Amino acid sequence: KNEVEQSPQNLTAQEGEFITINCSYSVGISALHWLQQHPGGGIVSLFMLSSGKKKHGRLIATINIQEKHSSLHITASHPRDSAVYICAVERDSNYQLIWGAGTKLIIKP
Amino acid sequence: GAGVSQSPSNKVTEKGKDVELRCDPISGHTALYWYRQRLGQGLEFLIYFQGNSAPDKSGLPSDRFSAERTGESVSTLTIQRTQQEDSAVYLCASSHYRAGITGELFFGEGSRLTVL
């Protein structure tokens, strides 16, 4: 079993829909990262969090340390949100980052 | 510079040639990662530098791969005797590591390597 599991692997939705991407992990962590990669594009950090909730524009990230689970939400989704969203956790025992496989999101107009 | 800079952005080489890829991290960032991403695949960890500590080379796929970093600045990834399976985008990321936490990651645009 992978130490970081993302779901769903693929998600297609209509413009305007509320999107949720999930990340579950099985190791102790000091922080969790959400990143975005557009097709053929670079990787951009969206959030780094170790507790609670963070919001940036239409993006919201939450983490439940006890449940070892994080969610990334997109409100009022738009076609430009189409990208791969990647969760990565940082082990609390060392610097190592463990990467999820990514969720490919397609928002149709 | 404002972000992580990688060069070259594209490199086409013949099988058996050596290549060198460069990464200029954000000034002051002590942590530097190299990753490889094959077409349609996820990130594959290669090597990690943190300050003056010995680098973690556990992700390097073979002894044809090596990397160096000068202090907390530029890093170079060298691939000797390139093979077709080395074709990929090589990504560099840096962060300001402090208090046991990596910090926000900043990625370069990558160097796309094609081995003919």
GROMACS .gro file of C-alpha atoms in nm:
model
  225
    1LYS     CA    1   0.000   0.000   0.000
    2ASN     CA    2   0.132   0.343  -0.093
    3GLU     CA    3   0.213   0.574   0.194
    4VAL     CA    4   0.024   0.856   0.021
    5GLU     CA    5  -0.299   0.783  -0.160
    6GLN     CA    6  -0.489   1.035  -0.365
    7SER     CA    7  -0.845   1.005  -0.488
    8PRO     CA    8  -0.989   1.021  -0.736
    9GLN     CA    9  -0.718   0.951  -0.992
   10ASN     CA   10  -0.921   1.127  -1.258
   11LEU     CA   11  -1.204   1.374  -1.224
   12THR     CA   12  -1.411   1.541  -1.492
   13ALA     CA   13  -1.663   1.806  -1.395
   14GLN     CA   14  -1.863   2.091  -1.541
   15GLU     CA   15  -1.766   2.451  -1.500
   16GLY     CA   16  -1.900   2.592  -1.176
   17GLU     CA   17  -1.902   2.267  -0.984
   18PHE     CA   18  -1.750   2.232  -0.639
   19ILE     CA   19  -1.445   2.005  -0.658
   20THR     CA   20  -1.293   1.792  -0.383
   21ILE     CA   21  -0.968   1.601  -0.412
   22ASN     CA   22  -0.859   1.379  -0.127
   23CYS     CA   23  -0.522   1.276   0.012
   24SER     CA   24  -0.469   1.010   0.276
   25TYR     CA   25  -0.135   0.914   0.425
   26SER     CA   26  -0.007   0.652   0.662
   27VAL     CA   27   0.310   0.806   0.805
   28GLY     CA   28   0.375   1.070   1.067
   29ILE     CA   29   0.420   1.404   0.901
   30SER     CA   30   0.541   1.752   0.979
   31ALA     CA   31   0.369   1.913   0.681
   32LEU     CA   32   0.158   1.841   0.376
   33HIS     CA   33   0.190   2.011   0.039
   34TRP     CA   34  -0.062   2.057  -0.240
   35LEU     CA   35   0.081   2.139  -0.581
   36GLN     CA   36  -0.059   2.196  -0.928
   37GLN     CA   37   0.084   2.099  -1.266
   38HIS     CA   38  -0.079   2.220  -1.585
   39PRO     CA   39  -0.038   2.009  -1.901
   40GLY     CA   40   0.310   2.069  -2.034
   41GLY     CA   41   0.367   2.321  -1.759
   42GLY     CA   42   0.568   2.361  -1.447
   43ILE     CA   43   0.473   2.268  -1.094
   44VAL     CA   44   0.335   2.533  -0.864
   45SER     CA   45   0.296   2.510  -0.491
   46LEU     CA   46  -0.060   2.581  -0.380
   47PHE     CA   47  -0.050   2.518  -0.008
   48MET     CA   48   0.173   2.393   0.266
   49LEU     CA   49  -0.010   2.310   0.586
   50SER     CA   50   0.041   2.122   0.906
   51SER     CA   51  -0.295   2.183   1.071
   52GLY     CA   52  -0.638   2.329   1.015
   53LYS     CA   53  -0.736   2.504   0.698
   54LYS     CA   54  -0.595   2.748   0.445
   55LYS     CA   55  -0.773   2.945   0.176
   56HIS     CA   56  -0.641   3.119  -0.130
   57GLY     CA   57  -0.894   3.259  -0.371
   58ARG     CA   58  -1.121   2.976  -0.481
   59LEU     CA   59  -0.893   2.712  -0.335
   60ILE     CA   60  -0.928   2.570   0.014
   61ALA     CA   61  -0.708   2.308   0.175
   62THR     CA   62  -0.787   2.128   0.497
   63ILE     CA   63  -0.600   1.874   0.700
   64ASN     CA   64  -0.703   1.641   0.980
   65ILE     CA   65  -0.390   1.520   1.151
   66GLN     CA   66  -0.570   1.260   1.362
   67GLU     CA   67  -0.742   1.112   1.057
   68LYS     CA   68  -0.426   1.148   0.843
   69HIS     CA   69  -0.630   1.304   0.570
   70SER     CA   70  -0.630   1.622   0.369
   71SER     CA   71  -0.868   1.764   0.113
   72LEU     CA   72  -0.826   2.024  -0.157
   73HIS     CA   73  -1.145   2.202  -0.258
   74ILE     CA   74  -1.207   2.424  -0.559
   75THR     CA   75  -1.516   2.643  -0.554
   76ALA     CA   76  -1.682   2.772  -0.873
   77SER     CA   77  -1.449   2.560  -1.086
   78HIS     CA   78  -1.331   2.695  -1.419
   79PRO     CA   79  -1.171   2.530  -1.724
   80ARG     CA   80  -0.840   2.695  -1.634
   81ASP     CA   81  -0.840   2.485  -1.316
   82SER     CA   82  -0.781   2.180  -1.537
   83ALA     CA   83  -0.450   2.036  -1.422
   84VAL     CA   84  -0.294   1.758  -1.221
   85TYR     CA   85  -0.315   1.818  -0.848
   86ILE     CA   86  -0.048   1.652  -0.639
   87CYS     CA   87  -0.033   1.587  -0.268
   88ALA     CA   88   0.304   1.540  -0.098
   89VAL     CA   89   0.376   1.478   0.269
   90GLU     CA   90   0.691   1.550   0.461
   91ARG     CA   91   0.790   1.279   0.708
   92ASP     CA   92   0.825   1.407   1.061
   93SER     CA   93   1.136   1.193   1.110
   94ASN     CA   94   1.336   1.352   0.829
   95TYR     CA   95   1.315   1.582   0.531
   96GLN     CA   96   1.181   1.318   0.293
   97LEU     CA   97   0.886   1.408   0.076
   98ILE     CA   98   0.649   1.131  -0.023
   99TRP     CA   99   0.445   1.208  -0.331
  100GLY     CA  100   0.096   1.104  -0.423
  101ALA     CA  101   0.027   0.987  -0.776
  102GLY     CA  102  -0.173   1.297  -0.859
  103THR     CA  103  -0.533   1.367  -0.954
  104LYS     CA  104  -0.602   1.470  -1.310
  105LEU     CA  105  -0.882   1.726  -1.312
  106ILE     CA  106  -1.068   1.833  -1.625
  107ILE     CA  107  -1.325   2.110  -1.605
  108LYS     CA  108  -1.551   2.130  -1.906
  109PRO     CA  109  -1.705   2.463  -2.012
  110GLY     CA  110   1.645   3.584  -0.962
  111ALA     CA  111   1.284   3.568  -0.857
  112GLY     CA  112   1.239   3.196  -0.909
  113VAL     CA  113   1.421   2.869  -0.965
  114SER     CA  114   1.603   2.878  -1.296
  115GLN     CA  115   1.698   2.571  -1.495
  116SER     CA  116   1.906   2.537  -1.807
  117PRO     CA  117   1.896   2.426  -2.074
  118SER     CA  118   1.520   2.419  -2.115
  119ASN     CA  119   1.557   2.163  -2.392
  120LYS     CA  120   1.841   1.930  -2.476
  121VAL     CA  121   1.855   1.677  -2.755
  122THR     CA  122   2.153   1.448  -2.748
  123GLU     CA  123   2.277   1.128  -2.900
  124LYS     CA  124   2.290   0.805  -2.709
  125GLY     CA  125   2.621   0.769  -2.532
  126LYS     CA  126   2.692   1.141  -2.491
  127ASP     CA  127   2.724   1.313  -2.154
  128VAL     CA  128   2.486   1.592  -2.054
  129GLU     CA  129   2.492   1.849  -1.778
  130LEU     CA  130   2.182   2.017  -1.643
  131ARG     CA  131   2.194   2.325  -1.426
  132CYS     CA  132   1.972   2.455  -1.150
  133ASP     CA  133   1.988   2.800  -0.990
  134PRO     CA  134   1.774   2.789  -0.676
  135ILE     CA  135   1.613   3.086  -0.509
  136SER     CA  136   1.871   3.280  -0.313
  137GLY     CA  137   1.877   3.173   0.050
  138HIS     CA  138   1.707   2.841  -0.007
  139THR     CA  139   1.909   2.576   0.168
  140ALA     CA  140   1.717   2.273   0.040
  141LEU     CA  141   1.741   2.163  -0.322
  142TYR     CA  142   1.579   1.863  -0.490
  143TRP     CA  143   1.625   1.704  -0.829
  144TYR     CA  144   1.337   1.504  -0.974
  145ARG     CA  145   1.276   1.324  -1.299
  146GLN     CA  146   0.939   1.309  -1.469
  147ARG     CA  147   0.883   1.080  -1.761
  148LEU     CA  148   0.598   1.150  -2.001
  149GLY     CA  149   0.265   1.094  -1.830
  150GLN     CA  150   0.430   0.980  -1.509
  151GLY     CA  151   0.470   1.122  -1.160
  152LEU     CA  152   0.777   1.271  -1.000
  153GLU     CA  153   1.074   1.042  -0.939
  154PHE     CA  154   1.311   1.159  -0.666
  155LEU     CA  155   1.677   1.170  -0.767
  156ILE     CA  156   1.883   1.360  -0.512
  157TYR     CA  157   1.847   1.606  -0.224
  158PHE     CA  158   2.087   1.869  -0.092
  159GLN     CA  159   2.037   2.041   0.242
  160GLY     CA  160   2.287   2.302   0.350
  161ASN     CA  161   2.625   2.153   0.427
  162SER     CA  162   2.490   1.806   0.502
  163ALA     CA  163   2.588   1.509   0.289
  164PRO     CA  164   2.346   1.485  -0.002
  165ASP     CA  165   2.088   1.209  -0.016
  166LYS     CA  166   2.170   1.030  -0.339
  167SER     CA  167   1.936   0.738  -0.279
  168GLY     CA  168   1.718   0.818  -0.580
  169LEU     CA  169   1.990   0.822  -0.843
  170PRO     CA  170   1.902   0.536  -1.081
  171SER     CA  171   2.257   0.437  -1.174
  172ASP     CA  172   2.619   0.540  -1.138
  173ARG     CA  173   2.584   0.727  -1.467
  174PHE     CA  174   2.400   0.994  -1.271
  175SER     CA  175   2.574   1.237  -1.041
  176ALA     CA  176   2.501   1.578  -0.897
  177GLU     CA  177   2.689   1.852  -0.722
  178ARG     CA  178   2.597   2.165  -0.541
  179THR     CA  179   2.825   2.453  -0.458
  180GLY     CA  180   2.739   2.566  -0.107
  181GLU     CA  181   2.379   2.680  -0.110
  182SER     CA  182   2.378   2.794  -0.469
  183VAL     CA  183   2.395   2.637  -0.812
  184SER     CA  184   2.352   2.264  -0.863
  185THR     CA  185   2.443   2.057  -1.165
  186LEU     CA  186   2.307   1.716  -1.256
  187THR     CA  187   2.532   1.516  -1.486
  188ILE     CA  188   2.426   1.214  -1.684
  189GLN     CA  189   2.708   1.019  -1.843
  190ARG     CA  190   2.674   0.790  -2.143
  191THR     CA  191   2.308   0.880  -2.189
  192GLN     CA  192   2.057   0.613  -2.279
  193GLN     CA  193   1.719   0.648  -2.442
  194GLU     CA  194   1.545   0.567  -2.114
  195ASP     CA  195   1.701   0.882  -1.967
  196SER     CA  196   1.465   1.089  -2.183
  197ALA     CA  197   1.247   1.286  -1.944
  198VAL     CA  198   1.193   1.627  -1.791
  199TYR     CA  199   1.440   1.692  -1.510
  200LEU     CA  200   1.294   1.921  -1.247
  201CYS     CA  201   1.470   2.112  -0.975
  202ALA     CA  202   1.299   2.248  -0.666
  203SER     CA  203   1.424   2.456  -0.377
  204SER     CA  204   1.287   2.558  -0.041
  205HIS     CA  205   1.387   2.741   0.272
  206TYR     CA  206   1.437   2.457   0.517
  207ARG     CA  207   1.406   2.558   0.879
  208ALA     CA  208   1.304   2.408   1.210
  209GLY     CA  209   1.276   2.062   1.059
  210ILE     CA  210   1.026   2.160   0.795
  211THR     CA  211   1.100   2.179   0.426
  212GLY     CA  212   0.898   2.492   0.360
  213GLU     CA  213   0.711   2.589   0.049
  214LEU     CA  214   0.854   2.424  -0.261
  215PHE     CA  215   0.948   2.627  -0.564
  216PHE     CA  216   1.000   2.438  -0.887
  217GLY     CA  217   1.190   2.536  -1.196
  218GLU     CA  218   1.039   2.493  -1.540
  219GLY     CA  219   1.248   2.184  -1.597
  220SER     CA  220   1.501   2.067  -1.851
  221ARG     CA  221   1.352   1.843  -2.117
  222LEU     CA  222   1.608   1.583  -2.222
  223THR     CA  223   1.565   1.379  -2.537
  224VAL     CA  224   1.814   1.103  -2.608
  225LEU     CA  225   1.807   0.982  -2.967
   0.00000   0.00000   0.00000
